[in-house]
């Protein structure tokens, strides 16, 4: 997993508009999903997801796009 403390940057190639909130999911190891607090950067096709309020643990970020699905495994650590 990719370690993260505060924010995760997800680059989504070939996407010109911010993904809908229903197209981005954060899921913990128990299968629970969490609301997304993110900022979209149109010029770089990048979504910065705020993990500051998340507890330590392993999470999956799933992004659905017209080109397919992208999944990242994240390890949230406080220090």
PDB file of N, CA, C and O in Angstrom:
ATOM      1  N   UNK A   1       0.818  -1.209   0.000  1.00  0.00           N
ATOM      2  CA  UNK A   1       0.000   0.000   0.000  1.00  0.00           C
ATOM      3  C   UNK A   1       0.854   1.262   0.000  1.00  0.00           C
ATOM      4  O   UNK A   1       1.970   1.260   0.495  1.00  0.00           O
ATOM      5  N   UNK A   2       0.311   2.329  -0.561  1.00  0.00           N
ATOM      6  CA  UNK A   2       0.973   3.623  -0.553  1.00  0.00           C
ATOM      7  C   UNK A   2       0.717   4.309   0.783  1.00  0.00           C
ATOM      8  O   UNK A   2      -0.431   4.509   1.157  1.00  0.00           O
ATOM      9  N   UNK A   3       1.780   4.680   1.546  1.00  0.00           N
ATOM     10  CA  UNK A   3       1.552   5.361   2.822  1.00  0.00           C
ATOM     11  C   UNK A   3       1.113   6.803   2.609  1.00  0.00           C
ATOM     12  O   UNK A   3       1.570   7.481   1.696  1.00  0.00           O
ATOM     13  N   UNK A   4       0.191   7.272   3.442  1.00  0.00           N
ATOM     14  CA  UNK A   4      -0.316   8.631   3.351  1.00  0.00           C
ATOM     15  C   UNK A   4      -0.552   9.168   4.749  1.00  0.00           C
ATOM     16  O   UNK A   4      -0.895   8.409   5.660  1.00  0.00           O
ATOM     17  N   UNK A   5      -0.345  10.467   4.907  1.00  0.00           N
ATOM     18  CA  UNK A   5      -0.588  11.107   6.199  1.00  0.00           C
ATOM     19  C   UNK A   5      -1.797  12.041   6.109  1.00  0.00           C
ATOM     20  O   UNK A   5      -2.702  11.951   6.936  1.00  0.00           O
ATOM     21  N   UNK A   6      -1.811  12.932   5.113  1.00  0.00           N
ATOM     22  CA  UNK A   6      -2.863  13.943   5.026  1.00  0.00           C
ATOM     23  C   UNK A   6      -3.682  13.872   3.737  1.00  0.00           C
ATOM     24  O   UNK A   6      -4.896  13.869   3.780  1.00  0.00           O
ATOM     25  N   UNK A   7      -3.009  13.859   2.587  1.00  0.00           N
ATOM     26  CA  UNK A   7      -3.693  13.915   1.288  1.00  0.00           C
ATOM     27  C   UNK A   7      -3.151  12.850   0.340  1.00  0.00           C
ATOM     28  O   UNK A   7      -1.978  12.508   0.394  1.00  0.00           O
ATOM     29  N   UNK A   8      -4.038  12.379  -0.526  1.00  0.00           N
ATOM     30  CA  UNK A   8      -3.666  11.443  -1.582  1.00  0.00           C
ATOM     31  C   UNK A   8      -3.971  12.117  -2.913  1.00  0.00           C
ATOM     32  O   UNK A   8      -5.067  12.655  -3.094  1.00  0.00           O
ATOM     33  N   UNK A   9      -3.018  12.108  -3.833  1.00  0.00           N
ATOM     34  CA  UNK A   9      -3.236  12.647  -5.177  1.00  0.00           C
ATOM     35  C   UNK A   9      -3.455  11.491  -6.138  1.00  0.00           C
ATOM     36  O   UNK A   9      -2.642  10.568  -6.196  1.00  0.00           O
ATOM     37  N   UNK A  10      -4.569  11.557  -6.871  1.00  0.00           N
ATOM     38  CA  UNK A  10      -4.903  10.533  -7.851  1.00  0.00           C
ATOM     39  C   UNK A  10      -4.978  11.204  -9.213  1.00  0.00           C
ATOM     40  O   UNK A  10      -5.784  12.109  -9.417  1.00  0.00           O
ATOM     41  N   UNK A  11      -4.113  10.807 -10.128  1.00  0.00           N
ATOM     42  CA  UNK A  11      -4.150  11.320 -11.492  1.00  0.00           C
ATOM     43  C   UNK A  11      -5.053  10.419 -12.314  1.00  0.00           C
ATOM     44  O   UNK A  11      -4.913   9.201 -12.290  1.00  0.00           O
ATOM     45  N   UNK A  12      -5.984  11.063 -13.034  1.00  0.00           N
ATOM     46  CA  UNK A  12      -6.954  10.317 -13.829  1.00  0.00           C
ATOM     47  C   UNK A  12      -6.792  10.735 -15.282  1.00  0.00           C
ATOM     48  O   UNK A  12      -7.336  11.749 -15.711  1.00  0.00           O
ATOM     49  N   UNK A  13      -6.009   9.995 -16.067  1.00  0.00           N
ATOM     50  CA  UNK A  13      -5.745  10.364 -17.460  1.00  0.00           C
ATOM     51  C   UNK A  13      -7.026  10.421 -18.289  1.00  0.00           C
ATOM     52  O   UNK A  13      -7.970   9.674 -18.052  1.00  0.00           O
ATOM     53  N   UNK A  14      -7.043  11.317 -19.243  1.00  0.00           N
ATOM     54  CA  UNK A  14      -8.122  11.443 -20.233  1.00  0.00           C
ATOM     55  C   UNK A  14      -9.466  11.829 -19.644  1.00  0.00           C
ATOM     56  O   UNK A  14     -10.491  11.652 -20.289  1.00  0.00           O
ATOM     57  N   UNK A  15      -9.505  12.328 -18.416  1.00  0.00           N
ATOM     58  CA  UNK A  15     -10.748  12.812 -17.825  1.00  0.00           C
ATOM     59  C   UNK A  15     -10.662  14.332 -17.737  1.00  0.00           C
ATOM     60  O   UNK A  15      -9.721  14.866 -17.170  1.00  0.00           O
ATOM     61  N   UNK A  16     -11.621  15.016 -18.341  1.00  0.00           N
ATOM     62  CA  UNK A  16     -11.570  16.470 -18.414  1.00  0.00           C
ATOM     63  C   UNK A  16     -12.429  17.157 -17.365  1.00  0.00           C
ATOM     64  O   UNK A  16     -12.262  18.320 -17.079  1.00  0.00           O
ATOM     65  N   UNK A  17     -13.376  16.421 -16.768  1.00  0.00           N
ATOM     66  CA  UNK A  17     -14.252  17.001 -15.765  1.00  0.00           C
ATOM     67  C   UNK A  17     -14.094  16.245 -14.452  1.00  0.00           C
ATOM     68  O   UNK A  17     -13.749  15.077 -14.434  1.00  0.00           O
ATOM     69  N   UNK A  18     -14.392  16.941 -13.371  1.00  0.00           N
ATOM     70  CA  UNK A  18     -14.306  16.313 -12.065  1.00  0.00           C
ATOM     71  C   UNK A  18     -15.222  15.095 -11.992  1.00  0.00           C
ATOM     72  O   UNK A  18     -16.387  15.173 -12.377  1.00  0.00           O
ATOM     73  N   UNK A  19     -14.698  13.973 -11.524  1.00  0.00           N
ATOM     74  CA  UNK A  19     -15.551  12.791 -11.390  1.00  0.00           C
ATOM     75  C   UNK A  19     -16.689  13.053 -10.405  1.00  0.00           C
ATOM     76  O   UNK A  19     -16.511  13.776  -9.419  1.00  0.00           O
ATOM     77  N   UNK A  20     -17.841  12.490 -10.669  1.00  0.00           N
ATOM     78  CA  UNK A  20     -18.977  12.613  -9.759  1.00  0.00           C
ATOM     79  C   UNK A  20     -18.637  11.927  -8.441  1.00  0.00           C
ATOM     80  O   UNK A  20     -17.843  10.983  -8.410  1.00  0.00           O
ATOM     81  N   UNK A  21     -19.239  12.390  -7.359  1.00  0.00           N
ATOM     82  CA  UNK A  21     -18.951  11.785  -6.060  1.00  0.00           C
ATOM     83  C   UNK A  21     -19.303  10.303  -6.039  1.00  0.00           C
ATOM     84  O   UNK A  21     -18.686   9.519  -5.318  1.00  0.00           O
ATOM     85  N   UNK A  22     -20.271   9.890  -6.850  1.00  0.00           N
ATOM     86  CA  UNK A  22     -20.631   8.472  -6.913  1.00  0.00           C
ATOM     87  C   UNK A  22     -19.589   7.643  -7.666  1.00  0.00           C
ATOM     88  O   UNK A  22     -19.607   6.416  -7.607  1.00  0.00           O
ATOM     89  N   UNK A  23     -18.660   8.303  -8.358  1.00  0.00           N
ATOM     90  CA  UNK A  23     -17.617   7.603  -9.114  1.00  0.00           C
ATOM     91  C   UNK A  23     -16.311   7.450  -8.336  1.00  0.00           C
ATOM     92  O   UNK A  23     -15.365   6.837  -8.826  1.00  0.00           O
ATOM     93  N   UNK A  24     -16.251   8.017  -7.125  1.00  0.00           N
ATOM     94  CA  UNK A  24     -15.055   7.912  -6.291  1.00  0.00           C
ATOM     95  C   UNK A  24     -15.481   7.375  -4.931  1.00  0.00           C
ATOM     96  O   UNK A  24     -16.386   7.912  -4.303  1.00  0.00           O
ATOM     97  N   UNK A  25     -14.836   6.301  -4.506  1.00  0.00           N
ATOM     98  CA  UNK A  25     -15.185   5.691  -3.226  1.00  0.00           C
ATOM     99  C   UNK A  25     -13.932   5.435  -2.401  1.00  0.00           C
ATOM    100  O   UNK A  25     -12.891   5.068  -2.944  1.00  0.00           O
ATOM    101  N   UNK A  26     -14.059   5.625  -1.088  1.00  0.00           N
ATOM    102  CA  UNK A  26     -13.032   5.215  -0.134  1.00  0.00           C
ATOM    103  C   UNK A  26     -13.655   4.100   0.689  1.00  0.00           C
ATOM    104  O   UNK A  26     -14.736   4.266   1.266  1.00  0.00           O
ATOM    105  N   UNK A  27     -12.970   2.970   0.739  1.00  0.00           N
ATOM    106  CA  UNK A  27     -13.491   1.799   1.429  1.00  0.00           C
ATOM    107  C   UNK A  27     -12.412   1.283   2.385  1.00  0.00           C
ATOM    108  O   UNK A  27     -11.249   1.144   1.995  1.00  0.00           O
ATOM    109  N   UNK A  28     -12.809   1.009   3.647  1.00  0.00           N
ATOM    110  CA  UNK A  28     -11.828   0.480   4.596  1.00  0.00           C
ATOM    111  C   UNK A  28     -11.778  -1.045   4.525  1.00  0.00           C
ATOM    112  O   UNK A  28     -12.476  -1.662   3.719  1.00  0.00           O
ATOM    113  N   UNK A  29     -10.970  -1.644   5.384  1.00  0.00           N
ATOM    114  CA  UNK A  29     -10.775  -3.082   5.366  1.00  0.00           C
ATOM    115  C   UNK A  29     -12.010  -3.893   5.712  1.00  0.00           C
ATOM    116  O   UNK A  29     -12.084  -5.077   5.400  1.00  0.00           O
ATOM    117  N   UNK A  30     -12.997  -3.262   6.352  1.00  0.00           N
ATOM    118  CA  UNK A  30     -14.231  -3.971   6.700  1.00  0.00           C
ATOM    119  C   UNK A  30     -15.315  -3.806   5.643  1.00  0.00           C
ATOM    120  O   UNK A  30     -16.399  -4.345   5.776  1.00  0.00           O
ATOM    121  N   UNK A  31     -15.019  -3.013   4.594  1.00  0.00           N
ATOM    122  CA  UNK A  31     -15.998  -2.786   3.533  1.00  0.00           C
ATOM    123  C   UNK A  31     -16.833  -1.541   3.718  1.00  0.00           C
ATOM    124  O   UNK A  31     -17.697  -1.239   2.891  1.00  0.00           O
ATOM    125  N   UNK A  32     -16.593  -0.807   4.788  1.00  0.00           N
ATOM    126  CA  UNK A  32     -17.332   0.428   5.035  1.00  0.00           C
ATOM    127  C   UNK A  32     -16.844   1.522   4.093  1.00  0.00           C
ATOM    128  O   UNK A  32     -15.644   1.696   3.905  1.00  0.00           O
ATOM    129  N   UNK A  33     -17.782   2.276   3.508  1.00  0.00           N
ATOM    130  CA  UNK A  33     -17.390   3.375   2.616  1.00  0.00           C
ATOM    131  C   UNK A  33     -17.490   4.704   3.358  1.00  0.00           C
ATOM    132  O   UNK A  33     -18.260   4.843   4.313  1.00  0.00           O
ATOM    133  N   UNK A  34     -16.699   5.670   2.904  1.00  0.00           N
ATOM    134  CA  UNK A  34     -16.596   6.975   3.555  1.00  0.00           C
ATOM    135  C   UNK A  34     -16.868   8.078   2.545  1.00  0.00           C
ATOM    136  O   UNK A  34     -16.562   7.931   1.359  1.00  0.00           O
ATOM    137  N   UNK A  35     -17.415   9.212   3.028  1.00  0.00           N
ATOM    138  CA  UNK A  35     -17.625  10.350   2.127  1.00  0.00           C
ATOM    139  C   UNK A  35     -16.278  10.904   1.638  1.00  0.00           C
ATOM    140  O   UNK A  35     -15.274  10.825   2.334  1.00  0.00           O
ATOM    141  N   UNK A  36     -16.304  11.448   0.445  1.00  0.00           N
ATOM    142  CA  UNK A  36     -15.092  11.988  -0.179  1.00  0.00           C
ATOM    143  C   UNK A  36     -15.018  13.491   0.063  1.00  0.00           C
ATOM    144  O   UNK A  36     -15.981  14.214  -0.177  1.00  0.00           O
ATOM    145  N   UNK A  37     -13.856  13.940   0.533  1.00  0.00           N
ATOM    146  CA  UNK A  37     -13.564  15.365   0.620  1.00  0.00           C
ATOM    147  C   UNK A  37     -12.354  15.576  -0.297  1.00  0.00           C
ATOM    148  O   UNK A  37     -11.234  15.219   0.069  1.00  0.00           O
ATOM    149  N   UNK A  38     -12.606  16.099  -1.498  1.00  0.00           N
ATOM    150  CA  UNK A  38     -11.533  16.157  -2.496  1.00  0.00           C
ATOM    151  C   UNK A  38     -11.584  17.458  -3.292  1.00  0.00           C
ATOM    152  O   UNK A  38     -12.612  18.127  -3.359  1.00  0.00           O
ATOM    153  N   UNK A  39     -10.451  17.795  -3.871  1.00  0.00           N
ATOM    154  CA  UNK A  39     -10.312  18.956  -4.751  1.00  0.00           C
ATOM    155  C   UNK A  39      -9.852  18.466  -6.110  1.00  0.00           C
ATOM    156  O   UNK A  39      -8.901  17.682  -6.206  1.00  0.00           O
ATOM    157  N   UNK A  40     -10.530  18.927  -7.167  1.00  0.00           N
ATOM    158  CA  UNK A  40     -10.203  18.547  -8.538  1.00  0.00           C
ATOM    159  C   UNK A  40      -9.342  19.627  -9.176  1.00  0.00           C
ATOM    160  O   UNK A  40      -9.664  20.807  -9.116  1.00  0.00           O
ATOM    161  N   UNK A  41      -8.223  19.225  -9.786  1.00  0.00           N
ATOM    162  CA  UNK A  41      -7.339  20.140 -10.511  1.00  0.00           C
ATOM    163  C   UNK A  41      -7.443  19.808 -11.998  1.00  0.00           C
ATOM    164  O   UNK A  41      -6.834  18.842 -12.470  1.00  0.00           O
ATOM    165  N   UNK A  42      -8.231  20.595 -12.706  1.00  0.00           N
ATOM    166  CA  UNK A  42      -8.543  20.369 -14.115  1.00  0.00           C
ATOM    167  C   UNK A  42      -7.295  20.372 -14.994  1.00  0.00           C
ATOM    168  O   UNK A  42      -7.168  19.557 -15.903  1.00  0.00           O
ATOM    169  N   UNK A  43      -6.361  21.291 -14.705  1.00  0.00           N
ATOM    170  CA  UNK A  43      -5.179  21.439 -15.557  1.00  0.00           C
ATOM    171  C   UNK A  43      -4.265  20.217 -15.531  1.00  0.00           C
ATOM    172  O   UNK A  43      -3.520  19.964 -16.476  1.00  0.00           O
ATOM    173  N   UNK A  44      -4.331  19.417 -14.459  1.00  0.00           N
ATOM    174  CA  UNK A  44      -3.459  18.240 -14.366  1.00  0.00           C
ATOM    175  C   UNK A  44      -4.244  16.931 -14.220  1.00  0.00           C
ATOM    176  O   UNK A  44      -3.636  15.888 -13.958  1.00  0.00           O
ATOM    177  N   UNK A  45      -5.572  16.995 -14.382  1.00  0.00           N
ATOM    178  CA  UNK A  45      -6.427  15.804 -14.247  1.00  0.00           C
ATOM    179  C   UNK A  45      -6.143  15.072 -12.940  1.00  0.00           C
ATOM    180  O   UNK A  45      -6.033  13.857 -12.891  1.00  0.00           O
ATOM    181  N   UNK A  46      -6.058  15.854 -11.867  1.00  0.00           N
ATOM    182  CA  UNK A  46      -5.663  15.302 -10.573  1.00  0.00           C
ATOM    183  C   UNK A  46      -6.752  15.551  -9.531  1.00  0.00           C
ATOM    184  O   UNK A  46      -7.323  16.627  -9.456  1.00  0.00           O
ATOM    185  N   UNK A  47      -6.994  14.541  -8.731  1.00  0.00           N
ATOM    186  CA  UNK A  47      -7.939  14.628  -7.631  1.00  0.00           C
ATOM    187  C   UNK A  47      -7.138  14.477  -6.340  1.00  0.00           C
ATOM    188  O   UNK A  47      -6.469  13.457  -6.140  1.00  0.00           O
ATOM    189  N   UNK A  48      -7.152  15.504  -5.483  1.00  0.00           N
ATOM    190  CA  UNK A  48      -6.492  15.427  -4.180  1.00  0.00           C
ATOM    191  C   UNK A  48      -7.541  15.095  -3.134  1.00  0.00           C
ATOM    192  O   UNK A  48      -8.488  15.857  -2.935  1.00  0.00           O
ATOM    193  N   UNK A  49      -7.382  13.957  -2.476  1.00  0.00           N
ATOM    194  CA  UNK A  49      -8.354  13.474  -1.505  1.00  0.00           C
ATOM    195  C   UNK A  49      -7.813  13.693  -0.098  1.00  0.00           C
ATOM    196  O   UNK A  49      -6.692  13.287   0.222  1.00  0.00           O
ATOM    197  N   UNK A  50      -8.623  14.341   0.733  1.00  0.00           N
ATOM    198  CA  UNK A  50      -8.261  14.673   2.106  1.00  0.00           C
ATOM    199  C   UNK A  50      -8.440  13.448   3.009  1.00  0.00           C
ATOM    200  O   UNK A  50      -9.540  12.927   3.141  1.00  0.00           O
ATOM    201  N   UNK A  51      -7.332  13.017   3.629  1.00  0.00           N
ATOM    202  CA  UNK A  51      -7.369  11.881   4.544  1.00  0.00           C
ATOM    203  C   UNK A  51      -7.109  12.312   5.991  1.00  0.00           C
ATOM    204  O   UNK A  51      -6.926  11.476   6.866  1.00  0.00           O
ATOM    205  N   UNK A  52      -7.116  13.615   6.274  1.00  0.00           N
ATOM    206  CA  UNK A  52      -6.758  14.086   7.610  1.00  0.00           C
ATOM    207  C   UNK A  52      -7.702  13.580   8.691  1.00  0.00           C
ATOM    208  O   UNK A  52      -7.275  13.359   9.825  1.00  0.00           O
ATOM    209  N   UNK A  53      -8.972  13.378   8.382  1.00  0.00           N
ATOM    210  CA  UNK A  53      -9.926  12.932   9.405  1.00  0.00           C
ATOM    211  C   UNK A  53     -10.048  11.413   9.491  1.00  0.00           C
ATOM    212  O   UNK A  53     -10.765  10.892  10.350  1.00  0.00           O
ATOM    213  N   UNK A  54      -9.327  10.701   8.656  1.00  0.00           N
ATOM    214  CA  UNK A  54      -9.408   9.236   8.641  1.00  0.00           C
ATOM    215  C   UNK A  54      -8.507   8.659   9.733  1.00  0.00           C
ATOM    216  O   UNK A  54      -7.443   9.199  10.021  1.00  0.00           O
ATOM    217  N   UNK A  55      -8.928   7.534  10.311  1.00  0.00           N
ATOM    218  CA  UNK A  55      -8.113   6.856  11.313  1.00  0.00           C
ATOM    219  C   UNK A  55      -7.056   6.001  10.617  1.00  0.00           C
ATOM    220  O   UNK A  55      -7.150   5.716   9.429  1.00  0.00           O
ATOM    221  N   UNK A  56      -6.048   5.596  11.371  1.00  0.00           N
ATOM    222  CA  UNK A  56      -5.002   4.735  10.819  1.00  0.00           C
ATOM    223  C   UNK A  56      -5.610   3.447  10.280  1.00  0.00           C
ATOM    224  O   UNK A  56      -6.550   2.899  10.869  1.00  0.00           O
ATOM    225  N   UNK A  57      -5.081   2.961   9.171  1.00  0.00           N
ATOM    226  CA  UNK A  57      -5.555   1.712   8.617  1.00  0.00           C
ATOM    227  C   UNK A  57      -5.343   1.649   7.123  1.00  0.00           C
ATOM    228  O   UNK A  57      -4.781   2.552   6.512  1.00  0.00           O
ATOM    229  N   UNK A  58      -5.797   0.555   6.530  1.00  0.00           N
ATOM    230  CA  UNK A  58      -5.678   0.337   5.094  1.00  0.00           C
ATOM    231  C   UNK A  58      -7.009   0.672   4.435  1.00  0.00           C
ATOM    232  O   UNK A  58      -8.068   0.259   4.920  1.00  0.00           O
ATOM    233  N   UNK A  59      -6.943   1.429   3.349  1.00  0.00           N
ATOM    234  CA  UNK A  59      -8.124   1.851   2.604  1.00  0.00           C
ATOM    235  C   UNK A  59      -7.927   1.568   1.126  1.00  0.00           C
ATOM    236  O   UNK A  59      -6.794   1.533   0.642  1.00  0.00           O
ATOM    237  N   UNK A  60      -9.022   1.405   0.426  1.00  0.00           N
ATOM    238  CA  UNK A  60      -9.011   1.305  -1.029  1.00  0.00           C
ATOM    239  C   UNK A  60      -9.705   2.546  -1.570  1.00  0.00           C
ATOM    240  O   UNK A  60     -10.777   2.916  -1.087  1.00  0.00           O
ATOM    241  N   UNK A  61      -9.093   3.174  -2.557  1.00  0.00           N
ATOM    242  CA  UNK A  61      -9.737   4.269  -3.281  1.00  0.00           C
ATOM    243  C   UNK A  61     -10.100   3.718  -4.649  1.00  0.00           C
ATOM    244  O   UNK A  61      -9.230   3.249  -5.380  1.00  0.00           O
ATOM    245  N   UNK A  62     -11.379   3.759  -4.971  1.00  0.00           N
ATOM    246  CA  UNK A  62     -11.847   3.267  -6.268  1.00  0.00           C
ATOM    247  C   UNK A  62     -12.397   4.443  -7.054  1.00  0.00           C
ATOM    248  O   UNK A  62     -13.242   5.186  -6.566  1.00  0.00           O
ATOM    249  N   UNK A  63     -11.894   4.600  -8.278  1.00  0.00           N
ATOM    250  CA  UNK A  63     -12.329   5.676  -9.166  1.00  0.00           C
ATOM    251  C   UNK A  63     -12.873   5.036 -10.440  1.00  0.00           C
ATOM    252  O   UNK A  63     -12.178   4.267 -11.100  1.00  0.00           O
ATOM    253  N   UNK A  64     -14.113   5.363 -10.772  1.00  0.00           N
ATOM    254  CA  UNK A  64     -14.752   4.843 -11.994  1.00  0.00           C
ATOM    255  C   UNK A  64     -14.710   5.945 -13.049  1.00  0.00           C
ATOM    256  O   UNK A  64     -15.140   7.067 -12.804  1.00  0.00           O
ATOM    257  N   UNK A  65     -14.163   5.623 -14.233  1.00  0.00           N
ATOM    258  CA  UNK A  65     -14.083   6.573 -15.341  1.00  0.00           C
ATOM    259  C   UNK A  65     -14.633   5.907 -16.597  1.00  0.00           C
ATOM    260  O   UNK A  65     -14.774   4.685 -16.632  1.00  0.00           O
ATOM    261  N   UNK A  66     -14.886   6.684 -17.644  1.00  0.00           N
ATOM    262  CA  UNK A  66     -15.324   6.072 -18.902  1.00  0.00           C
ATOM    263  C   UNK A  66     -14.294   5.104 -19.482  1.00  0.00           C
ATOM    264  O   UNK A  66     -14.636   4.178 -20.205  1.00  0.00           O
ATOM    265  N   UNK A  67     -13.022   5.282 -19.139  1.00  0.00           N
ATOM    266  CA  UNK A  67     -11.963   4.416 -19.649  1.00  0.00           C
ATOM    267  C   UNK A  67     -11.779   3.153 -18.811  1.00  0.00           C
ATOM    268  O   UNK A  67     -11.017   2.272 -19.180  1.00  0.00           O
ATOM    269  N   UNK A  68     -12.449   3.066 -17.678  1.00  0.00           N
ATOM    270  CA  UNK A  68     -12.310   1.899 -16.806  1.00  0.00           C
ATOM    271  C   UNK A  68     -12.183   2.310 -15.354  1.00  0.00           C
ATOM    272  O   UNK A  68     -12.288   3.480 -15.013  1.00  0.00           O
ATOM    273  N   UNK A  69     -11.931   1.330 -14.502  1.00  0.00           N
ATOM    274  CA  UNK A  69     -11.807   1.577 -13.076  1.00  0.00           C
ATOM    275  C   UNK A  69     -10.348   1.634 -12.667  1.00  0.00           C
ATOM    276  O   UNK A  69      -9.510   0.929 -13.221  1.00  0.00           O
ATOM    277  N   UNK A  70     -10.076   2.486 -11.670  1.00  0.00           N
ATOM    278  CA  UNK A  70      -8.738   2.611 -11.117  1.00  0.00           C
ATOM    279  C   UNK A  70      -8.872   2.372  -9.616  1.00  0.00           C
ATOM    280  O   UNK A  70      -9.746   2.953  -8.968  1.00  0.00           O
ATOM    281  N   UNK A  71      -8.025   1.503  -9.054  1.00  0.00           N
ATOM    282  CA  UNK A  71      -8.076   1.209  -7.626  1.00  0.00           C
ATOM    283  C   UNK A  71      -6.693   1.402  -7.029  1.00  0.00           C
ATOM    284  O   UNK A  71      -5.701   0.925  -7.571  1.00  0.00           O
ATOM    285  N   UNK A  72      -6.645   2.113  -5.909  1.00  0.00           N
ATOM    286  CA  UNK A  72      -5.394   2.342  -5.190  1.00  0.00           C
ATOM    287  C   UNK A  72      -5.545   1.816  -3.776  1.00  0.00           C
ATOM    288  O   UNK A  72      -6.595   2.001  -3.143  1.00  0.00           O
ATOM    289  N   UNK A  73      -4.524   1.186  -3.273  1.00  0.00           N
ATOM    290  CA  UNK A  73      -4.522   0.726  -1.889  1.00  0.00           C
ATOM    291  C   UNK A  73      -3.676   1.712  -1.085  1.00  0.00           C
ATOM    292  O   UNK A  73      -2.519   1.976  -1.430  1.00  0.00           O
ATOM    293  N   UNK A  74      -4.256   2.239  -0.003  1.00  0.00           N
ATOM    294  CA  UNK A  74      -3.637   3.304   0.776  1.00  0.00           C
ATOM    295  C   UNK A  74      -3.458   2.853   2.221  1.00  0.00           C
ATOM    296  O   UNK A  74      -4.364   2.244   2.797  1.00  0.00           O
ATOM    297  N   UNK A  75      -2.328   3.185   2.824  1.00  0.00           N
ATOM    298  CA  UNK A  75      -2.085   2.951   4.242  1.00  0.00           C
ATOM    299  C   UNK A  75      -2.049   4.310   4.934  1.00  0.00           C
ATOM    300  O   UNK A  75      -1.138   5.099   4.712  1.00  0.00           O
ATOM    301  N   UNK A  76      -3.052   4.598   5.731  1.00  0.00           N
ATOM    302  CA  UNK A  76      -3.119   5.862   6.463  1.00  0.00           C
ATOM    303  C   UNK A  76      -2.333   5.712   7.754  1.00  0.00           C
ATOM    304  O   UNK A  76      -2.564   4.784   8.544  1.00  0.00           O
ATOM    305  N   UNK A  77      -1.347   6.617   7.948  1.00  0.00           N
ATOM    306  CA  UNK A  77      -0.523   6.617   9.154  1.00  0.00           C
ATOM    307  C   UNK A  77      -0.473   8.020   9.716  1.00  0.00           C
ATOM    308  O   UNK A  77      -0.365   8.979   8.971  1.00  0.00           O
ATOM    309  N   UNK A  78      -0.555   8.136  11.025  1.00  0.00           N
ATOM    310  CA  UNK A  78      -0.547   9.451  11.676  1.00  0.00           C
ATOM    311  C   UNK A  78       0.859  10.068  11.690  1.00  0.00           C
ATOM    312  O   UNK A  78       1.001  11.255  11.676  1.00  0.00           O
ATOM    313  N   UNK A  79       1.899   9.256  11.775  1.00  0.00           N
ATOM    314  CA  UNK A  79       3.249   9.829  11.859  1.00  0.00           C
ATOM    315  C   UNK A  79       4.133   9.432  10.713  1.00  0.00           C
ATOM    316  O   UNK A  79       3.862   8.744   9.848  1.00  0.00           O
TER     317      UNK A  79
END
